[in-house]
Coordinates of C-alpha atoms in Angstrom, one line a residue:
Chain A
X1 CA 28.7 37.7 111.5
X2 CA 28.3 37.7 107.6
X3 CA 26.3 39.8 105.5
X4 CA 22.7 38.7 104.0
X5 CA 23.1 37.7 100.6
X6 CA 22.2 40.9 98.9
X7 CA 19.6 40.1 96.3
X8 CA 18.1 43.5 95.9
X9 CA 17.1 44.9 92.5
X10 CA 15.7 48.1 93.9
X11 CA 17.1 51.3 95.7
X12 CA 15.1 53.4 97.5
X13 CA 15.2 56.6 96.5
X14 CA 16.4 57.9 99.7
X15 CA 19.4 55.3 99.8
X16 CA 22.1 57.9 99.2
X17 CA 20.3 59.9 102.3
X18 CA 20.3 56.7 104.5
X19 CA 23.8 55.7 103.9
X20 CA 24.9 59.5 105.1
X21 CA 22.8 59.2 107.9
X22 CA 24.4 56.2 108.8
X23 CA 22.2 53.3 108.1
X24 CA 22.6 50.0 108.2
X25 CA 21.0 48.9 104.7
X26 CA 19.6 45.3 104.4
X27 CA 17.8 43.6 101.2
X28 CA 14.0 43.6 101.9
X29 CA 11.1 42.5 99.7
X30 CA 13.4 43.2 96.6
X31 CA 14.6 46.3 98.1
X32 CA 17.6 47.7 99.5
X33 CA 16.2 49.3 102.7
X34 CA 17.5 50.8 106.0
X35 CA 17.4 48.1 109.4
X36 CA 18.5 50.3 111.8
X37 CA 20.5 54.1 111.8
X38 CA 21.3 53.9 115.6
X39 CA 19.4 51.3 117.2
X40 CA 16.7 49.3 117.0
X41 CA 15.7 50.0 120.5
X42 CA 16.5 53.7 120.6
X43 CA 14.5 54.1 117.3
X44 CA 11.6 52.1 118.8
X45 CA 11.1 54.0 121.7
X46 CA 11.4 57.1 119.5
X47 CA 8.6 56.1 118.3
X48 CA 6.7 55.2 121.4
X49 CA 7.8 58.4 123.1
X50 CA 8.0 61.5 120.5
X51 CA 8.4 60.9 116.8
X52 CA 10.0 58.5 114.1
X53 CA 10.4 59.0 110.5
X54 CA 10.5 55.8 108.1
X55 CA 11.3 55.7 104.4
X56 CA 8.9 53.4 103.0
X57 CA 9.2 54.2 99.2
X58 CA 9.4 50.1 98.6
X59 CA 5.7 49.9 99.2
X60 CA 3.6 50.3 95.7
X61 CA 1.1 52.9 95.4
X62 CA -2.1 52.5 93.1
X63 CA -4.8 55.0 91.8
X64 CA -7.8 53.2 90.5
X65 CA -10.5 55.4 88.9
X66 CA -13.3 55.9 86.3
X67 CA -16.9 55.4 86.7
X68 CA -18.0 52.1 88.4
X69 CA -14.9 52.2 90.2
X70 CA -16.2 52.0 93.6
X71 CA -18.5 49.2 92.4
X72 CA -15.8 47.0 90.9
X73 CA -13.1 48.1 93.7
X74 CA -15.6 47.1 96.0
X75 CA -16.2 43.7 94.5
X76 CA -12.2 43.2 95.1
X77 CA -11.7 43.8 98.4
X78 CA -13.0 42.9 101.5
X79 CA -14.3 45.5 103.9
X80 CA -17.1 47.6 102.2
X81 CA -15.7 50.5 100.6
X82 CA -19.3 52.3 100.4
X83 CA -18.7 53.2 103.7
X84 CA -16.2 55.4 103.0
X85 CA -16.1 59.1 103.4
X86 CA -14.5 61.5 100.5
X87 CA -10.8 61.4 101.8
X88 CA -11.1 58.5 104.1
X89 CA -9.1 55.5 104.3
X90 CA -9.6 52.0 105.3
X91 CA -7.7 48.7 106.2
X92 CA -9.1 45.6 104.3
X93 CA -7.6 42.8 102.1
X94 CA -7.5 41.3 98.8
X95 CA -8.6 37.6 98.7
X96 CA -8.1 34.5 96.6
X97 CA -11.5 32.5 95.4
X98 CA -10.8 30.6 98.7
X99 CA -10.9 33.5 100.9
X100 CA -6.3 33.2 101.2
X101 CA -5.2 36.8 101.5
X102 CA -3.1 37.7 98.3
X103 CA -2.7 41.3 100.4
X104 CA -3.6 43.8 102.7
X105 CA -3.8 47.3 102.1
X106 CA -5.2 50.6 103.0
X107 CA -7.3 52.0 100.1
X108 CA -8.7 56.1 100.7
X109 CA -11.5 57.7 98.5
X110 CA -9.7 60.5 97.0
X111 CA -12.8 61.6 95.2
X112 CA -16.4 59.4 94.4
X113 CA -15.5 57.2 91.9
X114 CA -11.0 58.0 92.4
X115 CA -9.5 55.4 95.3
X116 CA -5.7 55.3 96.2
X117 CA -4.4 51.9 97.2
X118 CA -1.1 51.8 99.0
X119 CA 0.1 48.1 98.7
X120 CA 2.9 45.4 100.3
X121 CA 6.4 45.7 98.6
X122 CA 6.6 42.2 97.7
X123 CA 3.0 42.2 96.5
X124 CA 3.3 45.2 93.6
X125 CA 3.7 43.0 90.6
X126 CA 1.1 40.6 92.3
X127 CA -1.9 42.7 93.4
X128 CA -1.5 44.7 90.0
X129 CA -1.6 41.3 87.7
X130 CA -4.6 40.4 90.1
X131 CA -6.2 43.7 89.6
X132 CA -6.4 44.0 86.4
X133 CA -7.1 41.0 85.2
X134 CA -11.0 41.3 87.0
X135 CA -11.0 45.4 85.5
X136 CA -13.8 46.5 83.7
X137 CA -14.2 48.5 81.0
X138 CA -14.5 52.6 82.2
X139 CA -12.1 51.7 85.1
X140 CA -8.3 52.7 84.6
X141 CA -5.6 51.4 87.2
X142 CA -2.5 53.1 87.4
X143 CA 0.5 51.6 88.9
X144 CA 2.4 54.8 90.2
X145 CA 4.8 52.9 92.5
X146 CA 7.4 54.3 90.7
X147 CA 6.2 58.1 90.8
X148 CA 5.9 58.8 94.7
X149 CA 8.6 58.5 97.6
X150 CA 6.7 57.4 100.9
X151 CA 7.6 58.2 104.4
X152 CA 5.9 57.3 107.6
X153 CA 5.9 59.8 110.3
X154 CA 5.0 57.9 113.8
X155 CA 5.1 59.1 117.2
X156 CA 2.7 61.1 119.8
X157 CA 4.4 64.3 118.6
X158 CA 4.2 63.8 114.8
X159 CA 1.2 66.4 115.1
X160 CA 3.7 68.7 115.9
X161 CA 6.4 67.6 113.9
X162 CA 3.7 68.0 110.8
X163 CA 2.4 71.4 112.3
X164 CA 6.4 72.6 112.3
X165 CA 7.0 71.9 108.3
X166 CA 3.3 72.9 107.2
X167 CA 2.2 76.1 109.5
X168 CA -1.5 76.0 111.3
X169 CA -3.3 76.9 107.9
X170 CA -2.4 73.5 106.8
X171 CA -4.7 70.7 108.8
X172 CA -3.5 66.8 109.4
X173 CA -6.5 64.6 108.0
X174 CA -8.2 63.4 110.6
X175 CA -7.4 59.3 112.0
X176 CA -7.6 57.4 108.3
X177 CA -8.1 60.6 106.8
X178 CA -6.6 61.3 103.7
X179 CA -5.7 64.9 102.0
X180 CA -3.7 65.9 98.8
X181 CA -2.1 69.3 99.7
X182 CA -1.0 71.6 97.0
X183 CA 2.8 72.9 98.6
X184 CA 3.7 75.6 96.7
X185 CA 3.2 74.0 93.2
X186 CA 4.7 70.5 94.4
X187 CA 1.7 67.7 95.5
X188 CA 2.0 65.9 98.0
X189 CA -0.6 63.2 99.7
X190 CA -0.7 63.1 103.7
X191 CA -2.7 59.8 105.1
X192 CA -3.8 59.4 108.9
X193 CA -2.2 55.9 108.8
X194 CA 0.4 53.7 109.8
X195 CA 2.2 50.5 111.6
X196 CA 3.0 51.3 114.9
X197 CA 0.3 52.1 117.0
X198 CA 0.9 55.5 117.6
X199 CA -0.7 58.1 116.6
X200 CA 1.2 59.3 113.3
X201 CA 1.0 59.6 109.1
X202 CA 1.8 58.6 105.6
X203 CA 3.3 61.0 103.5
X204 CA 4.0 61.0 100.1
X205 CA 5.7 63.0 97.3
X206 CA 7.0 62.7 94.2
X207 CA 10.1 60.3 94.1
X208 CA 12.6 62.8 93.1
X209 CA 11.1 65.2 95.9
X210 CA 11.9 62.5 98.8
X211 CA 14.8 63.1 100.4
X212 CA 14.5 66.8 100.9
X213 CA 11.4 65.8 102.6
X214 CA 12.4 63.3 104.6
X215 CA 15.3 65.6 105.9
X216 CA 12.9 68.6 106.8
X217 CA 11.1 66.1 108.8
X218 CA 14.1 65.2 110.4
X219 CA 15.3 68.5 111.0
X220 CA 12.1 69.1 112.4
X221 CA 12.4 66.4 115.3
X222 CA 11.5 63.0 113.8
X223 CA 14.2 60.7 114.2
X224 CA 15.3 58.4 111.4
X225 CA 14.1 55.1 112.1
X226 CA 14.7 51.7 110.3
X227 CA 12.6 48.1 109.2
X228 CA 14.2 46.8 112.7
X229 CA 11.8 48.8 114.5
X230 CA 9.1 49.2 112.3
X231 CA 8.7 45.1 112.6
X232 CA 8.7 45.6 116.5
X233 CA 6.3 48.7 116.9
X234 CA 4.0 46.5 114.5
X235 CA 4.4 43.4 116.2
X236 CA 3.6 45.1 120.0
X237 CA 0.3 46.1 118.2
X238 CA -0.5 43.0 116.3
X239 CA -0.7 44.0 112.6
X240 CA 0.3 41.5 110.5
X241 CA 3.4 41.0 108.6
X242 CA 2.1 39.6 105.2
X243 CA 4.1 36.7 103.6
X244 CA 4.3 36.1 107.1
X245 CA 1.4 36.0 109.7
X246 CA -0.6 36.3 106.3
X247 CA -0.4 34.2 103.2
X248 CA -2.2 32.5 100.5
X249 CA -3.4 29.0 102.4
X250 CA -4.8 31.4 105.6
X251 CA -7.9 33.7 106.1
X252 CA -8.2 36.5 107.3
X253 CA -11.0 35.1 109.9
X254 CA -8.2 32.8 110.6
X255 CA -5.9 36.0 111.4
X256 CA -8.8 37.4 113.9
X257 CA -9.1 40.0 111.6
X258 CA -12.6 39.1 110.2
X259 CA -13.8 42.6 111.0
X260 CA -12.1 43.9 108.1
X261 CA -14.0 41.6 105.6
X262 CA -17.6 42.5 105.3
X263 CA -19.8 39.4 104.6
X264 CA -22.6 41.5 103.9
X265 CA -21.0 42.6 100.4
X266 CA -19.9 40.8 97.4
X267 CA -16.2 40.5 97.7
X268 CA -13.9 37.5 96.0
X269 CA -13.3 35.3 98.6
X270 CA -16.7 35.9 100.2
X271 CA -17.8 32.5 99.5
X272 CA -14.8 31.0 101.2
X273 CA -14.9 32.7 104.5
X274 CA -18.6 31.9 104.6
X275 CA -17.9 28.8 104.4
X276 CA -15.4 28.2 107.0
X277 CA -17.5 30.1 109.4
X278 CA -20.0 27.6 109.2
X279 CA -17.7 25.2 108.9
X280 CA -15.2 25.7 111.6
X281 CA -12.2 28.0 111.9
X282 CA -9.5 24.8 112.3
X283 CA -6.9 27.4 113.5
X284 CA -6.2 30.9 114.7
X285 CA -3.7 33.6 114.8
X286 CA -2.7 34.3 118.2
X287 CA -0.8 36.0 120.2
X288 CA 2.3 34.5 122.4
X289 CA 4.1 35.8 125.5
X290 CA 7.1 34.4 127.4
X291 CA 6.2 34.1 130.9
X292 CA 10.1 34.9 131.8
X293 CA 13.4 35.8 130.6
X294 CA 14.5 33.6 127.7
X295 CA 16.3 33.6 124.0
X296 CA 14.4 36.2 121.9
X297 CA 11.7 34.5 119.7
X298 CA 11.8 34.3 116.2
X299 CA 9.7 33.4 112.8
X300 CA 10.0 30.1 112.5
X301 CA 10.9 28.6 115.8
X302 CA 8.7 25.8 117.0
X303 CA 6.2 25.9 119.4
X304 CA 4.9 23.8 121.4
X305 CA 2.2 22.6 123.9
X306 CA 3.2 22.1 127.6
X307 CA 4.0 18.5 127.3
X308 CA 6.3 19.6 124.9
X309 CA 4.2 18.6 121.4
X310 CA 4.6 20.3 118.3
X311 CA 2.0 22.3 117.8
X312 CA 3.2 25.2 114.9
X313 CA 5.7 27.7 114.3
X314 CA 6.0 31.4 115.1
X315 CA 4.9 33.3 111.9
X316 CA 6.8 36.4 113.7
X317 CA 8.7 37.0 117.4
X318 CA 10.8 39.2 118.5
X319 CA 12.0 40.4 122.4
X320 CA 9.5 43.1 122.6
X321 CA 11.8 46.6 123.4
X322 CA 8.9 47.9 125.0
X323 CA 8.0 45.2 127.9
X324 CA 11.2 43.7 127.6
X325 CA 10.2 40.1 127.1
X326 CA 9.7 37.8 124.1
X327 CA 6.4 38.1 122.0
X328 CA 5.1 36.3 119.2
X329 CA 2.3 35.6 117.0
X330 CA 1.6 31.4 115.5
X331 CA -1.6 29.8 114.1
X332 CA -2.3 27.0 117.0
X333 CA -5.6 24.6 116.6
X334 CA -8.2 26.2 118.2
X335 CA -7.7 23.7 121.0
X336 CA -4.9 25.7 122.2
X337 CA -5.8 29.1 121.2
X338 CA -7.4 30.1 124.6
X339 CA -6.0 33.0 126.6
X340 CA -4.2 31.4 129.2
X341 CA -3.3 28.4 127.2
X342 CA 0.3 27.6 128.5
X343 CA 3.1 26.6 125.4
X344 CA 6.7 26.8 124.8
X345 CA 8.9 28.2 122.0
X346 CA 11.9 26.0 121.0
X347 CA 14.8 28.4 120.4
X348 CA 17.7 26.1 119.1
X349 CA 16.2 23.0 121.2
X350 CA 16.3 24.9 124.3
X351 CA 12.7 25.3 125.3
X352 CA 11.0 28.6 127.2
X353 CA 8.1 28.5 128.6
X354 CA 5.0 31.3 127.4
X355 CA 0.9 31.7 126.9
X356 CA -1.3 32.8 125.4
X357 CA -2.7 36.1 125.9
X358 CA -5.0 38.9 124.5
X359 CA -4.1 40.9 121.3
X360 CA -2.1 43.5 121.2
X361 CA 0.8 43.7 123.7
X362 CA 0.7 47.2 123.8
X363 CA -1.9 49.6 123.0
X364 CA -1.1 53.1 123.2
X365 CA -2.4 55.2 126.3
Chain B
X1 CA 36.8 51.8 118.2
X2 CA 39.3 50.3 120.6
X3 CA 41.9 47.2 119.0
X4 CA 43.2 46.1 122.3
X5 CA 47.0 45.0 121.5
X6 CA 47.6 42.3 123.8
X7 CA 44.7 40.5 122.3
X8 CA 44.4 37.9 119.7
X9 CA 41.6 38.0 117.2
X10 CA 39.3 35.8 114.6
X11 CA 38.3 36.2 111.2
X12 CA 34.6 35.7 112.8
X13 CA 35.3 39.1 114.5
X14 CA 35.9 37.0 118.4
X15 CA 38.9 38.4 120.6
X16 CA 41.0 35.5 122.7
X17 CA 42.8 36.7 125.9
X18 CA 45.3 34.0 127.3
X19 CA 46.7 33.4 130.5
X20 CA 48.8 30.1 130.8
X21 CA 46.3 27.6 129.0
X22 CA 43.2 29.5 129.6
X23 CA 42.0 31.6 126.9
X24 CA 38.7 34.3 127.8
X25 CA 36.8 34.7 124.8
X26 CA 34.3 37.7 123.7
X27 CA 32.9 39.8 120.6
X28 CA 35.2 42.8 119.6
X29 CA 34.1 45.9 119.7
X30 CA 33.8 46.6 116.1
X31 CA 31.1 43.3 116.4
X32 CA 28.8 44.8 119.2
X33 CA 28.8 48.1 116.8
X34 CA 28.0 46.3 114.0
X35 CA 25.1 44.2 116.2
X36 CA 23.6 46.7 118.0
X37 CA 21.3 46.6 121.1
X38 CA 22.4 42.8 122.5
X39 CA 19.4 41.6 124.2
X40 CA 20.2 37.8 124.8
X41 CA 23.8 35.5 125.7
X42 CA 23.1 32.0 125.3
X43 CA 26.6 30.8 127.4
X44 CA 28.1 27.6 126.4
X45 CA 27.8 24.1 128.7
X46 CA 30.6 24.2 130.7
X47 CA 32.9 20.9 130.2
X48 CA 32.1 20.7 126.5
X49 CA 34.9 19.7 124.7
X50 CA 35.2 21.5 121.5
X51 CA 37.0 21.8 118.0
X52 CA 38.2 25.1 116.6
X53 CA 35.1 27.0 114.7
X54 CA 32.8 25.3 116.5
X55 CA 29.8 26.9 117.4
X56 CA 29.4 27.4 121.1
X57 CA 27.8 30.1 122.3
X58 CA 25.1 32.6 120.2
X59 CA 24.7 36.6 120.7
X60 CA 21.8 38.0 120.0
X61 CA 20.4 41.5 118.8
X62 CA 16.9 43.3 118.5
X63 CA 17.2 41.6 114.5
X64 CA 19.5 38.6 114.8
X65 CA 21.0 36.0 116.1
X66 CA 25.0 35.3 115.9
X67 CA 26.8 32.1 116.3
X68 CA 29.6 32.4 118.7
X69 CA 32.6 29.9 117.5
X70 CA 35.6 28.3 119.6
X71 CA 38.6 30.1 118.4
X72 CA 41.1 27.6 119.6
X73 CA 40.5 23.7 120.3
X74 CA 39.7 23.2 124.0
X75 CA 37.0 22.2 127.4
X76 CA 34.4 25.2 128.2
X77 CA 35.4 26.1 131.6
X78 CA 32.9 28.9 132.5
X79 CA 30.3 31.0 130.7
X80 CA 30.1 34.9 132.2
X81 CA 26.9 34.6 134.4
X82 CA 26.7 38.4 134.3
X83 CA 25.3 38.4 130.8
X84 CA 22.3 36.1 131.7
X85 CA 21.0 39.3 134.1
X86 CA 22.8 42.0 132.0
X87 CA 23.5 40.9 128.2
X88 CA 24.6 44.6 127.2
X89 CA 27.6 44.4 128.8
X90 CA 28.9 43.0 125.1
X91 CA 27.6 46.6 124.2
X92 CA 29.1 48.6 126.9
X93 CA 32.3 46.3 128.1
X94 CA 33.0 44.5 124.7
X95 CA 36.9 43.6 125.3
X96 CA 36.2 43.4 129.6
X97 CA 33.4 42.6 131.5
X98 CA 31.5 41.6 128.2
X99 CA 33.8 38.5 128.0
X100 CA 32.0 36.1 127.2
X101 CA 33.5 32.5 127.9
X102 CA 36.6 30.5 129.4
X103 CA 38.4 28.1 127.3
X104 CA 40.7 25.8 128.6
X105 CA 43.3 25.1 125.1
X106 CA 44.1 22.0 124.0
X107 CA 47.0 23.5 122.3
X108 CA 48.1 26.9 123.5
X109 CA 50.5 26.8 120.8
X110 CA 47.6 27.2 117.8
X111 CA 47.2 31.0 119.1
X112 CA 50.1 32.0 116.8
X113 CA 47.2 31.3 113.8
X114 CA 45.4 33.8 115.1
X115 CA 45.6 37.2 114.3
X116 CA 47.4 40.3 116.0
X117 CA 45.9 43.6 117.1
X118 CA 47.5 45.1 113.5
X119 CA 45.9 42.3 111.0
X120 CA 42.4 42.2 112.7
X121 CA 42.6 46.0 112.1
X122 CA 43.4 45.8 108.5
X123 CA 41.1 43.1 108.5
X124 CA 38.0 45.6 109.3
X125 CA 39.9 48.1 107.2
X126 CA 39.9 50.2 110.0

């Protein structure tokens, strides 16, 4: 029972509001952030149930804009952004020359040639350097991180937690919609998106505006919620954890997430992931359940085949709150990456037996 | 937050409960707050013969996993069985029927290193 060693350099602006509400703080991507306010489980199936509120002012928000934007942008990332819709959103990545993912992100059209990117904590400095570095003249990116408090509102009744603050002459973008609403003089930018599976959306306002905001949404139902159960709700559903089921050496094809890079554009990375396609995967990102009761699983623990052979390490794990058994997520040769396949995670040389199975664990009814 | 008084405690937040040479071992309350949500009790081998602050036995929450140290020199005599089925006991039963092992002292007369109910409380500052 010690404390992390506290290495933050950055306070949320909501930290003097967590601490009051009782949170547990922990250091997170550079951040002091909230882990838990009552408990992980409670929060979790708040979540699953009705409606959570997460602060998630740590991740970085960009604006990139100016004519050719969409044509550069597009040349950046890897799904195909002229498929987007005026105030639509979309999941996709940015890649290394050999197809690694430096991030993922959601970018929205705000208008034709104006795109907001909300980026990875740990990532800001990274994805900005990387950015702008390949921008062309006529194309400005802003790095307005600083400028905007984020909360995530998740949950079947976030509609109605939403409809409660902002009245029926206010509409909810529609799923990976995106809408800046003028309140009163104050802007504020709602986004059908999140990392939990439920139904639910991204608000943001400016950073000095963020606890008042987070508290109405409390005080109209949504129950504070912390990076403990934000890293299970994600996990039930599969997204990826970056810096962890994602990194620099791995693909996104490799991550079974190859729908989100469109091989019919011109993206950086493009080259790469064409040519492990032809060339053979080598390895996969799957998806790991304990067949029984056992020690939760964790990032880094071992796993093995079911003679007991090393095979790779969980990139994340966690005893799933909502089906009450341990799940996980590892790169395994493609050998072993079959549905079915039977392995076992080593928890402190104790091993427990799991398999394979079909992404997600949960999917919302 | 209860402080039983006929308790000893650890620095490592572990209450010791002694009868003769037998010592039952568990988390304190103020731990299970501070954990949350205990999911998993991985019980020590019985017969192990242990040192003092040797780890033993680990608690686990939604988050993390906590080592679980021998307080006192001594043989494991028993693991509480009831956590394998029902691990939030530690939550609910922290000082009773969250105990979590038997410990059979080497020397009984080490307890008096431990601390009392009134310095583990001023050692949580509570």
């Amino acid at each position: 029972m010690t404390d992390p060693t506290d290495d933050a350099v950055s306070e949320s602006p909501l930290a003097a509001l967590h601490e009051q509400l009782g949170a547990k703080m922990i250091p997170f991507a550079g951040w002091r952030m909230p882990v838990q306010y009552s408990s992980i489980i409670k929060e979790h199936e708040a979540v699953r149930t009705s409606c959570g509120i997460f602060d998630i002012s740590h991740m970085g928000q960009f604006f990139v804009e100016g004519e050719g934007a969409t044509a550069w942008l597009n040349g950046m990332l890897s799904n195909d952004l002229s498929q987007l819709a005026l105030d639509e959103g979309q999941y996709t990545f940015l890649l290394n020359p050999e197809g690694g993912v430096i991030d993922d992100l959601i970018v929205y059209r705000c208008e034709e040639e104006r795109f907001f990117l909300v980026v990875n904590a740990s990532k800001i400095e990274e994805d900005y350097d990387w950015l702008n570095q390949h921008l062309p003249k006529g194309v400005e990116l802003a790095n307005e991180s600083k400028f905007w408090a984020a909360m995530a509102v998740q949950g079947p009744e976030s509609p109605q937690v939403f409809a409660k603050l902002f009245g029926e002459e206010v509409e909810l973008p529609k799923r990976n919609g995106y809408a800046a609403i003028d309140c009163e003089g104050e802007l504020i930018l709602v986004c059908r998106t999140g990392y939990t599976g439920e139904d639910g959306f991204e608000f943001f306002s400016a950073t000095e505006m963020g606890s008042e905001w987070f508290q109405r949404f409390i005080d109209a139902g949504a129950e504070p919620c912390g990076l403990g159960a934000r890293d299970s709700l994600r996990l039930e559903v599969c997204y990826p954890l970056n810096g962890s089921d994602l990194s620099a050496q791995r693909t996104p094809l490799q991550a079974g997430l190859g729908f989100f890079c469109k091989l019919d554009t011109e993206f950086i990375g493009r080259d790469a992931l064409l040519k492990q396609k032809q060339e053979g995967l080598g390895e996969r990102l799957v998806a790991i359940r304990y067949t029984g009761k056992g020690a939760p699983p964790r990032a880094h623990y071992l796993l093995c085949d079911e003679a007991g052979e090393e095979l790779s390490e969980l990139t994340s794990g966690v005893l799933s709150p909502t089906l009450r058994e341990g799940i996980g997520m590892a790169y395994v040769p493609l050998t072993h990456a079959a549905v079915g396949t039977r392995v076992q995670v080593d928890v402190r040389g104790r091993k427990f037996p799991a398999e394979i199975v079909k992404k997600p664990f949960y999917k919302r009814a | 937050m209860s402080i039983p008084e006929n308790y000893r405690y650890t620095s490592d937040h572990e209450w010791i409960s002694v009868e003769g040479d037998v010592a039952t071992v568990g988390i304190t309350d103020h731990a299970q707050e501070e954990l949350t949500d205990i999911v998993f009790v991985e019980l020590p081998d019985v017969g192990r013969v242990c040192d003092a602050q040797e780890a033993v036995a680990v608690v686990e929450s939604v988050k993390a996993a906590s080592d679980i140290y021998a307080p006192l020199s001594g043989e494991i005599l028993e693991g509480n069985e009831a956590l394998e089925s029902d691990p939030s006991l530690v939550n609910t039963a922290a000082h009773e029927d969250g105990w979590i092992f038997k410990i059979r002292l080497s020397d009984p007369s080490q307890l008096d290193s431990l601390m009392d109910a009134a310095a583990y409380a001023a050692h949580i500052g509570a």
